[in-house]
Amino acid sequence: MKRTIGLLVLTLALGFTADAQRVKEKDIIGTWKLIIDIEDEMEEEADDADTLLEEVFIKAISGFVGGILEDIEIYFEFQSDNDVKITVLAYDEKETETGSWYINKRGNLVIEDIDDDDDSFNISSDDDEWKLVDGILVNDDHEDDRNVYMTKVH
């Protein structure tokens, strides 16, 4: 009986280790690629459509947006001085913006824009948090579906 309880406790403990971990600076430093994958979610929406017209519309939008996202790459280069360079590569163009990052009390990564009145490029909203789950950074708003996440490239 004790062995069964011990195995159950061990199994539960291992199951929770796959959940979000506290972000540490050493885990963040480096370059991360932003992944936005909407195909599965759009397919589910199309399957749940009430009418054939709605289904066709969702599939058309999905193909259009998916095509655009294939031509865009976004990289976050987290530096040890709490600066972050965000590089957007799209259609043979390259734009780099800067921001800052910190780890909040909950152990989540927060990325902030640098105040610049001339800059219309917003990195995130004030309450955007990223969690480290299974070696990837997952946006707090998309933790369960993981349609938006970052993976470390180096």
XYZ file of N, CA, C and O in Angstrom:
616
model
N 0.820 -1.188 0.000
C 0.000 0.000 0.000
C 0.871 1.262 0.000
O 0.608 2.191 -0.726
N 1.911 1.270 0.862
C 2.805 2.426 0.907
C 3.499 2.623 -0.435
O 3.699 3.741 -0.878
N 3.849 1.502 -1.069
C 4.513 1.581 -2.365
C 3.576 2.190 -3.414
O 3.980 3.011 -4.218
N 2.306 1.811 -3.395
C 1.319 2.341 -4.329
C 1.136 3.839 -4.121
O 1.101 4.615 -5.074
N 1.023 4.259 -2.873
C 0.879 5.684 -2.571
C 2.126 6.441 -3.001
O 2.046 7.518 -3.580
N 3.287 5.853 -2.748
C 4.548 6.486 -3.159
C 4.624 6.662 -4.669
O 5.032 7.704 -5.170
N 4.228 5.634 -5.416
C 4.222 5.723 -6.880
C 3.221 6.769 -7.363
O 3.492 7.508 -8.308
N 2.076 6.843 -6.714
C 1.070 7.833 -7.089
C 1.592 9.253 -6.857
O 1.466 10.118 -7.718
N 2.217 9.469 -5.706
C 2.782 10.787 -5.398
C 3.884 11.137 -6.391
O 3.948 12.270 -6.904
N 4.746 10.186 -6.716
C 5.820 10.415 -7.675
C 5.250 10.749 -9.051
O 5.708 11.677 -9.714
N 4.230 10.011 -9.478
C 3.606 10.263 -10.774
C 2.998 11.653 -10.827
O 3.159 12.385 -11.803
N 2.294 12.042 -9.768
C 1.707 13.385 -9.721
C 2.789 14.460 -9.738
O 2.661 15.467 -10.420
N 3.859 14.237 -8.995
C 4.947 15.217 -8.957
C 5.578 15.376 -10.324
O 5.861 16.489 -10.764
N 5.808 14.275 -11.034
C 6.394 14.351 -12.371
C 5.440 15.019 -13.345
O 5.859 15.753 -14.235
N 4.159 14.807 -13.179
C 3.175 15.439 -14.041
C 3.192 16.945 -13.887
O 3.039 17.685 -14.853
N 3.395 17.423 -12.671
C 3.410 18.865 -12.453
C 4.703 19.508 -12.929
O 4.748 20.690 -13.180
N 5.775 18.740 -13.091
C 7.019 19.340 -13.548
C 6.930 19.767 -15.006
O 7.683 20.605 -15.453
N 5.985 19.222 -15.763
C 5.807 19.627 -17.158
C 5.048 20.943 -17.256
O 4.972 21.532 -18.306
N 4.472 21.372 -16.137
C 3.759 22.652 -16.129
C 4.768 23.796 -16.159
O 5.974 23.591 -16.174
N 4.241 24.995 -16.120
C 5.079 26.183 -16.211
C 6.134 26.205 -15.101
O 5.850 25.873 -13.958
N 7.334 26.581 -15.487
C 8.435 26.710 -14.544
C 8.724 28.203 -14.376
O 8.425 28.999 -15.256
N 9.322 28.537 -13.271
C 9.751 29.925 -13.085
C 10.815 30.231 -14.124
O 11.737 29.456 -14.330
N 10.668 31.347 -14.775
C 11.641 31.776 -15.777
C 12.882 32.274 -15.052
O 12.786 33.006 -14.074
N 14.044 31.855 -15.537
C 15.317 32.324 -14.985
C 16.071 33.058 -16.076
O 15.973 32.710 -17.256
N 16.838 34.057 -15.686
C 17.573 34.868 -16.650
C 18.438 33.998 -17.559
O 18.458 34.185 -18.772
N 19.101 33.009 -17.002
C 19.997 32.170 -17.814
C 19.231 31.389 -18.884
O 19.783 31.050 -19.922
N 17.957 31.126 -18.630
C 17.148 30.421 -19.619
C 16.699 31.334 -20.751
O 16.434 30.875 -21.859
N 16.613 32.619 -20.478
C 16.055 33.584 -21.432
C 17.116 34.146 -22.374
O 16.850 34.358 -23.560
N 18.305 34.418 -21.859
C 19.340 35.070 -22.654
C 19.575 34.285 -23.950
O 19.792 33.085 -23.940
N 19.513 35.008 -25.073
C 19.704 34.384 -26.373
C 18.603 34.798 -27.327
O 17.818 35.708 -27.051
N 18.537 34.127 -28.453
C 17.577 34.476 -29.501
C 16.442 33.454 -29.538
O 16.682 32.247 -29.534
N 15.224 33.966 -29.578
C 14.013 33.162 -29.614
C 13.205 33.537 -30.848
O 13.144 34.699 -31.228
N 12.573 32.559 -31.461
C 11.722 32.798 -32.632
C 10.265 32.704 -32.203
O 9.856 31.744 -31.536
N 9.483 33.698 -32.601
C 8.060 33.711 -32.306
C 7.335 32.838 -33.324
O 7.516 32.990 -34.531
N 6.526 31.924 -32.828
C 5.737 31.032 -33.664
C 4.261 31.373 -33.456
O 3.791 31.410 -32.315
N 3.565 31.622 -34.542
C 2.124 31.860 -34.490
C 1.487 30.822 -35.404
O 1.658 30.860 -36.621
N 0.788 29.880 -34.802
C 0.190 28.776 -35.553
C -1.319 28.818 -35.373
O -1.843 28.433 -34.332
N -2.018 29.295 -36.397
C -3.463 29.420 -36.285
C -4.214 28.358 -37.076
O -5.440 28.283 -37.007
N -3.498 27.531 -37.817
C -4.159 26.578 -38.705
C -5.114 25.644 -37.971
O -6.261 25.469 -38.394
N -4.655 25.019 -36.887
C -5.509 24.071 -36.167
C -6.744 24.752 -35.593
O -7.849 24.222 -35.665
N -6.538 25.934 -35.014
C -7.670 26.650 -34.423
C -8.675 27.078 -35.493
O -9.886 26.963 -35.293
N -8.189 27.542 -36.623
C -9.087 27.948 -37.697
C -9.834 26.738 -38.264
O -11.006 26.832 -38.620
N -9.165 25.602 -38.322
C -9.813 24.384 -38.806
C -10.944 23.975 -37.862
O -12.026 23.587 -38.306
N -10.688 24.082 -36.547
C -11.736 23.780 -35.571
C -12.909 24.739 -35.717
O -14.070 24.326 -35.635
N -12.598 26.023 -35.926
C -13.662 27.010 -36.107
C -14.491 26.691 -37.345
O -15.717 26.809 -37.339
N -13.821 26.296 -38.417
C -14.536 25.956 -39.655
C -15.413 24.727 -39.436
O -16.553 24.677 -39.920
N -14.912 23.752 -38.691
C -15.701 22.557 -38.403
C -16.937 22.880 -37.567
O -17.964 22.219 -37.681
N -16.809 23.905 -36.704
C -17.922 24.301 -35.836
C -18.850 25.328 -36.486
O -19.801 25.787 -35.855
N -18.587 25.689 -37.721
C -19.386 26.705 -38.407
C -20.843 26.260 -38.515
O -21.138 25.077 -38.702
N -21.737 27.231 -38.397
C -23.166 26.942 -38.449
C -23.671 26.773 -39.882
O -24.642 26.062 -40.117
N -23.020 27.428 -40.828
C -23.475 27.358 -42.215
C -22.297 27.059 -43.125
O -21.133 27.261 -42.754
N -22.612 26.609 -44.324
C -21.572 26.341 -45.309
C -20.849 27.631 -45.685
O -19.623 27.643 -45.840
N -21.580 28.727 -45.795
C -20.978 30.015 -46.131
C -19.971 30.437 -45.060
O -18.871 30.891 -45.371
N -20.343 30.264 -43.795
C -19.429 30.604 -42.696
C -18.167 29.743 -42.759
O -17.055 30.225 -42.576
N -18.334 28.456 -43.043
C -17.194 27.546 -43.144
C -16.258 27.959 -44.274
O -15.038 28.000 -44.100
N -16.808 28.287 -45.427
C -16.007 28.715 -46.575
C -15.270 30.009 -46.250
O -14.086 30.170 -46.563
N -15.954 30.938 -45.605
C -15.351 32.222 -45.237
C -14.170 32.007 -44.285
O -13.092 32.574 -44.481
N -14.365 31.172 -43.266
C -13.293 30.908 -42.294
C -12.092 30.264 -42.974
O -10.944 30.634 -42.728
N -12.345 29.311 -43.862
C -11.240 28.645 -44.562
C -10.498 29.609 -45.480
O -9.271 29.550 -45.599
N -11.223 30.531 -46.113
C -10.572 31.515 -46.982
C -9.698 32.456 -46.161
O -8.549 32.734 -46.534
N -10.215 32.935 -45.056
C -9.443 33.825 -44.174
C -8.230 33.085 -43.633
O -7.127 33.630 -43.582
N -8.420 31.845 -43.224
C -7.328 31.044 -42.689
C -6.198 30.908 -43.705
O -5.023 31.070 -43.371
N -6.543 30.603 -44.942
C -5.522 30.473 -45.989
C -4.796 31.774 -46.242
O -3.576 31.809 -46.396
N -5.534 32.879 -46.247
C -4.940 34.192 -46.479
C -3.981 34.567 -45.350
O -2.824 34.925 -45.596
N -4.448 34.443 -44.107
C -3.617 34.803 -42.955
C -2.437 33.848 -42.842
O -1.307 34.271 -42.578
N -2.682 32.557 -43.052
C -1.594 31.584 -42.996
C -0.506 31.885 -44.007
O 0.681 31.764 -43.722
N -0.909 32.319 -45.213
C 0.063 32.679 -46.247
C 0.907 33.869 -45.846
O 2.114 33.905 -46.085
N 0.272 34.846 -45.216
C 1.010 36.029 -44.747
C 1.992 35.632 -43.651
O 3.153 36.034 -43.656
N 1.526 34.827 -42.694
C 2.385 34.438 -41.574
C 3.576 33.607 -42.028
O 4.623 33.638 -41.390
N 3.441 32.876 -43.133
C 4.569 32.102 -43.645
C 5.703 33.004 -44.119
O 6.861 32.592 -44.128
N 5.372 34.225 -44.522
C 6.376 35.151 -45.044
C 6.936 36.098 -43.992
O 7.691 37.010 -44.322
N 6.559 35.902 -42.736
C 7.010 36.779 -41.659
C 7.726 35.961 -40.604
O 7.233 34.922 -40.176
N 8.901 36.427 -40.215
C 9.638 35.811 -39.113
C 9.925 36.885 -38.078
O 10.330 37.999 -38.431
N 9.719 36.557 -36.805
C 9.941 37.506 -35.718
C 10.874 36.850 -34.708
O 10.620 35.740 -34.237
N 11.968 37.562 -34.410
C 12.970 37.058 -33.475
C 13.108 38.023 -32.305
O 13.086 39.245 -32.487
N 13.259 37.472 -31.114
C 13.503 38.243 -29.895
C 14.897 37.876 -29.405
O 15.160 36.704 -29.116
N 15.778 38.857 -29.319
C 17.130 38.620 -28.799
C 17.215 39.226 -27.401
O 17.349 40.437 -27.237
N 17.108 38.370 -26.396
C 17.139 38.809 -25.007
C 18.588 38.958 -24.567
O 19.380 38.027 -24.683
N 18.924 40.136 -24.069
C 20.289 40.429 -23.653
C 20.361 40.505 -22.137
O 19.369 40.774 -21.458
N 21.557 40.295 -21.594
C 21.731 40.231 -20.145
C 21.497 41.565 -19.444
O 21.290 41.590 -18.239
N 21.488 42.668 -20.185
C 21.233 43.976 -19.567
C 19.742 44.312 -19.547
O 19.367 45.454 -19.362
N 18.910 43.323 -19.730
C 17.450 43.437 -19.746
C 16.909 44.203 -20.949
O 15.768 44.655 -20.937
N 17.716 44.336 -21.980
C 17.232 44.862 -23.258
C 16.835 43.687 -24.131
O 17.357 42.582 -23.983
N 15.920 43.937 -25.038
C 15.530 42.931 -26.007
C 15.443 43.597 -27.374
O 14.917 44.696 -27.504
N 16.056 42.948 -28.366
C 15.948 43.424 -29.746
C 14.939 42.533 -30.447
O 15.052 41.307 -30.412
N 13.941 43.172 -31.057
C 12.926 42.434 -31.788
C 13.150 42.690 -33.263
O 13.128 43.837 -33.714
N 13.403 41.624 -34.000
C 13.671 41.752 -35.425
C 12.533 41.091 -36.196
O 12.193 39.930 -35.945
N 11.958 41.847 -37.116
C 10.891 41.341 -37.969
C 11.430 41.260 -39.387
O 11.898 42.260 -39.944
N 11.383 40.064 -39.952
C 11.789 39.834 -41.338
C 10.519 39.541 -42.133
O 9.809 38.574 -41.845
N 10.228 40.405 -43.114
C 9.017 40.218 -43.910
C 9.234 40.755 -45.308
O 9.626 41.910 -45.483
N 8.986 39.896 -46.285
C 9.025 40.317 -47.686
C 10.320 41.053 -48.034
O 10.315 42.164 -48.542
N 11.435 40.447 -47.715
C 12.762 40.986 -48.007
C 13.049 42.304 -47.287
O 13.944 43.049 -47.673
N 12.297 42.616 -46.276
C 12.516 43.803 -45.447
C 12.892 43.341 -44.044
O 12.488 42.271 -43.597
N 13.669 44.173 -43.351
C 14.073 43.862 -41.991
C 13.873 45.101 -41.135
O 14.330 46.189 -41.491
N 13.176 44.934 -40.023
C 12.989 46.039 -39.086
C 13.354 45.543 -37.699
O 12.954 44.443 -37.297
N 14.131 46.350 -36.985
C 14.534 45.987 -35.633
C 14.066 47.068 -34.671
O 14.260 48.253 -34.911
N 13.436 46.629 -33.607
C 12.974 47.512 -32.543
C 13.616 47.055 -31.248
O 14.100 45.923 -31.146
N 13.602 47.910 -30.263
C 14.157 47.534 -28.964
C 13.093 47.676 -27.889
O 12.125 48.422 -28.033
N 13.289 46.944 -26.845
C 12.410 47.000 -25.687
C 13.194 46.549 -24.482
O 14.432 46.458 -24.524
N 12.495 46.267 -23.434
C 13.147 45.760 -22.232
C 12.350 44.558 -21.724
O 11.205 44.352 -22.116
N 12.977 43.791 -20.873
C 12.322 42.629 -20.304
C 12.699 42.495 -18.838
O 13.719 43.000 -18.392
N 11.830 41.823 -18.104
C 12.136 41.494 -16.710
C 11.315 40.270 -16.315
O 10.392 39.863 -17.031
N 11.687 39.691 -15.204
C 10.965 38.547 -14.661
C 10.181 39.049 -13.453
O 10.757 39.614 -12.526
N 8.859 38.877 -13.500
C 8.020 39.412 -12.421
C 8.017 38.478 -11.203
O 8.672 37.427 -11.197
N 7.265 38.860 -10.184
C 7.245 38.105 -8.925
C 6.692 36.694 -9.094
O 7.001 35.809 -8.311
N 5.877 36.485 -10.103
C 5.312 35.155 -10.354
C 6.275 34.265 -11.137
O 5.977 33.116 -11.428
N 7.424 34.826 -11.517
C 8.409 34.050 -12.263
C 8.109 33.993 -13.748
O 8.605 33.112 -14.448
N 7.320 34.940 -14.239
C 6.987 35.006 -15.661
C 7.761 36.125 -16.337
O 8.076 37.141 -15.720
N 8.054 35.942 -17.602
C 8.748 36.935 -18.404
C 7.767 38.013 -18.849
O 6.668 37.709 -19.329
N 8.161 39.264 -18.696
C 7.363 40.397 -19.172
C 8.227 41.189 -20.138
O 9.379 41.507 -19.843
N 7.679 41.477 -21.314
C 8.381 42.250 -22.340
C 7.686 43.594 -22.460
O 6.464 43.653 -22.602
N 8.484 44.666 -22.392
C 7.917 46.015 -22.448
C 8.488 46.786 -23.619
O 9.649 46.606 -23.996
N 7.665 47.683 -24.154
C 8.122 48.611 -25.180
C 8.956 49.700 -24.529
O 8.752 50.050 -23.378
N 9.892 50.246 -25.295
C 10.590 51.448 -24.841
C 9.736 52.618 -25.303
O 9.287 52.658 -26.448
N 9.469 53.533 -24.395
C 8.623 54.683 -24.747
C 9.270 55.490 -25.849
O 10.385 55.979 -25.713
N 8.557 55.607 -26.946
C 9.019 56.372 -28.098
C 7.782 56.900 -28.808
O 7.031 56.141 -29.407
N 7.572 58.199 -28.730
C 6.360 58.793 -29.294
C 6.256 58.598 -30.801
O 5.160 58.583 -31.350
N 7.377 58.454 -31.476
C 7.358 58.296 -32.928
C 7.181 56.843 -33.352
O 7.080 56.546 -34.530
N 7.147 55.944 -32.405
C 7.140 54.517 -32.712
C 5.727 53.966 -32.631
O 5.079 54.028 -31.603
N 5.257 53.396 -33.713
C 3.927 52.802 -33.714
C 3.992 51.287 -33.544
O 2.984 50.610 -33.571
N 5.166 50.753 -33.361
C 5.374 49.311 -33.221
C 5.261 48.939 -31.751
O 6.087 49.333 -30.940
N 4.229 48.200 -31.395
C 4.054 47.778 -30.011
C 4.415 46.314 -29.875
O 3.912 45.470 -30.612
N 5.275 46.034 -28.936
C 5.714 44.667 -28.694
C 4.637 43.901 -27.958
O 4.302 42.783 -28.300
N 4.103 44.488 -26.932
C 3.136 43.776 -26.116
C 2.297 44.764 -25.334
O 2.607 45.943 -25.262
N 1.248 44.239 -24.745
C 0.456 45.066 -23.843
C 1.090 45.012 -22.459
O 1.961 44.189 -22.193
N 0.627 45.878 -21.573
C 1.237 45.972 -20.252
C 1.119 44.684 -19.437
O 1.914 44.437 -18.552
N 0.117 43.870 -19.730
C -0.090 42.683 -18.918
C 0.321 41.392 -19.617
O -0.049 40.309 -19.204
N 1.099 41.497 -20.690
C 1.579 40.312 -21.390
C 2.632 39.602 -20.556
O 3.632 40.196 -20.159
N 2.398 38.319 -20.298
C 3.361 37.515 -19.564
C 3.634 36.242 -20.354
O 2.760 35.710 -21.022
N 4.866 35.777 -20.245
C 5.289 34.551 -20.911
C 5.767 33.573 -19.868
O 6.504 33.939 -18.952
N 5.344 32.315 -20.009
C 5.736 31.256 -19.088
C 6.645 30.282 -19.824
O 6.498 30.063 -21.019
N 7.569 29.690 -19.090
C 8.447 28.669 -19.650
C 7.796 27.311 -19.398
O 7.644 26.882 -18.253
N 7.365 26.658 -20.479
C 6.693 25.367 -20.385
C 7.358 24.421 -21.382
O 7.393 24.695 -22.580
N 7.895 23.340 -20.874
C 8.530 22.330 -21.727
C 9.589 22.926 -22.653
O 9.705 22.542 -23.819
N 10.345 23.905 -22.162
C 11.443 24.483 -22.933
C 11.037 25.540 -23.941
O 11.885 26.036 -24.679
N 9.752 25.894 -23.994
C 9.308 26.970 -24.882
C 8.656 28.058 -24.045
O 8.172 27.801 -22.940
N 8.671 29.274 -24.561
C 7.986 30.376 -23.906
C 6.575 30.454 -24.463
O 6.390 30.570 -25.678
N 5.606 30.354 -23.575
C 4.210 30.349 -23.975
C 3.551 31.614 -23.441
O 3.663 31.925 -22.256
N 2.849 32.318 -24.316
C 2.118 33.507 -23.897
C 1.032 33.082 -22.932
O 0.319 32.109 -23.173
N 0.906 33.815 -21.849
C -0.051 33.478 -20.800
C -1.467 33.330 -21.365
O -2.228 32.484 -20.926
N -1.819 34.136 -22.362
C -3.155 34.066 -22.955
C -3.356 32.811 -23.794
O -4.480 32.434 -24.091
N -2.274 32.166 -24.211
C -2.364 31.002 -25.090
C -1.680 29.779 -24.484
O -1.220 28.902 -25.200
N -1.645 29.713 -23.153
C -0.907 28.637 -22.495
C -1.484 27.266 -22.825
O -0.749 26.307 -23.048
N -2.791 27.151 -22.876
C -3.400 25.846 -23.093
C -3.351 25.409 -24.543
O -3.063 24.260 -24.850
N -3.637 26.318 -25.474
C -3.678 25.911 -26.878
C -2.330 26.035 -27.573
O -2.106 25.437 -28.605
N -1.428 26.817 -27.020
C -0.073 26.991 -27.541
C -0.034 27.355 -29.025
O 0.765 26.832 -29.784
N -0.914 28.251 -29.415
C -0.899 28.749 -30.790
C 0.124 29.861 -30.966
O 0.519 30.158 -32.084
N 0.505 30.487 -29.873
C 1.506 31.548 -29.899
C 2.565 31.185 -28.871
O 2.270 31.038 -27.688
N 3.808 31.005 -29.348
C 4.881 30.644 -28.440
C 6.223 31.026 -29.049
O 6.302 31.385 -30.228
N 7.268 30.957 -28.231
C 8.632 31.218 -28.714
C 9.490 29.990 -28.446
O 9.375 29.363 -27.404
N 10.347 29.716 -29.400
C 11.292 28.619 -29.253
C 12.703 29.175 -29.397
O 12.951 30.058 -30.232
N 13.621 28.686 -28.572
C 14.986 29.211 -28.572
C 15.743 28.687 -29.779
O 15.740 27.498 -30.054
N 16.376 29.614 -30.496
C 17.160 29.220 -31.669
C 18.655 29.237 -31.387
O 19.414 28.517 -32.010
N 19.114 30.080 -30.481
C 20.507 30.075 -29.983
C 20.707 31.171 -28.987
O 19.914 31.963 -28.689
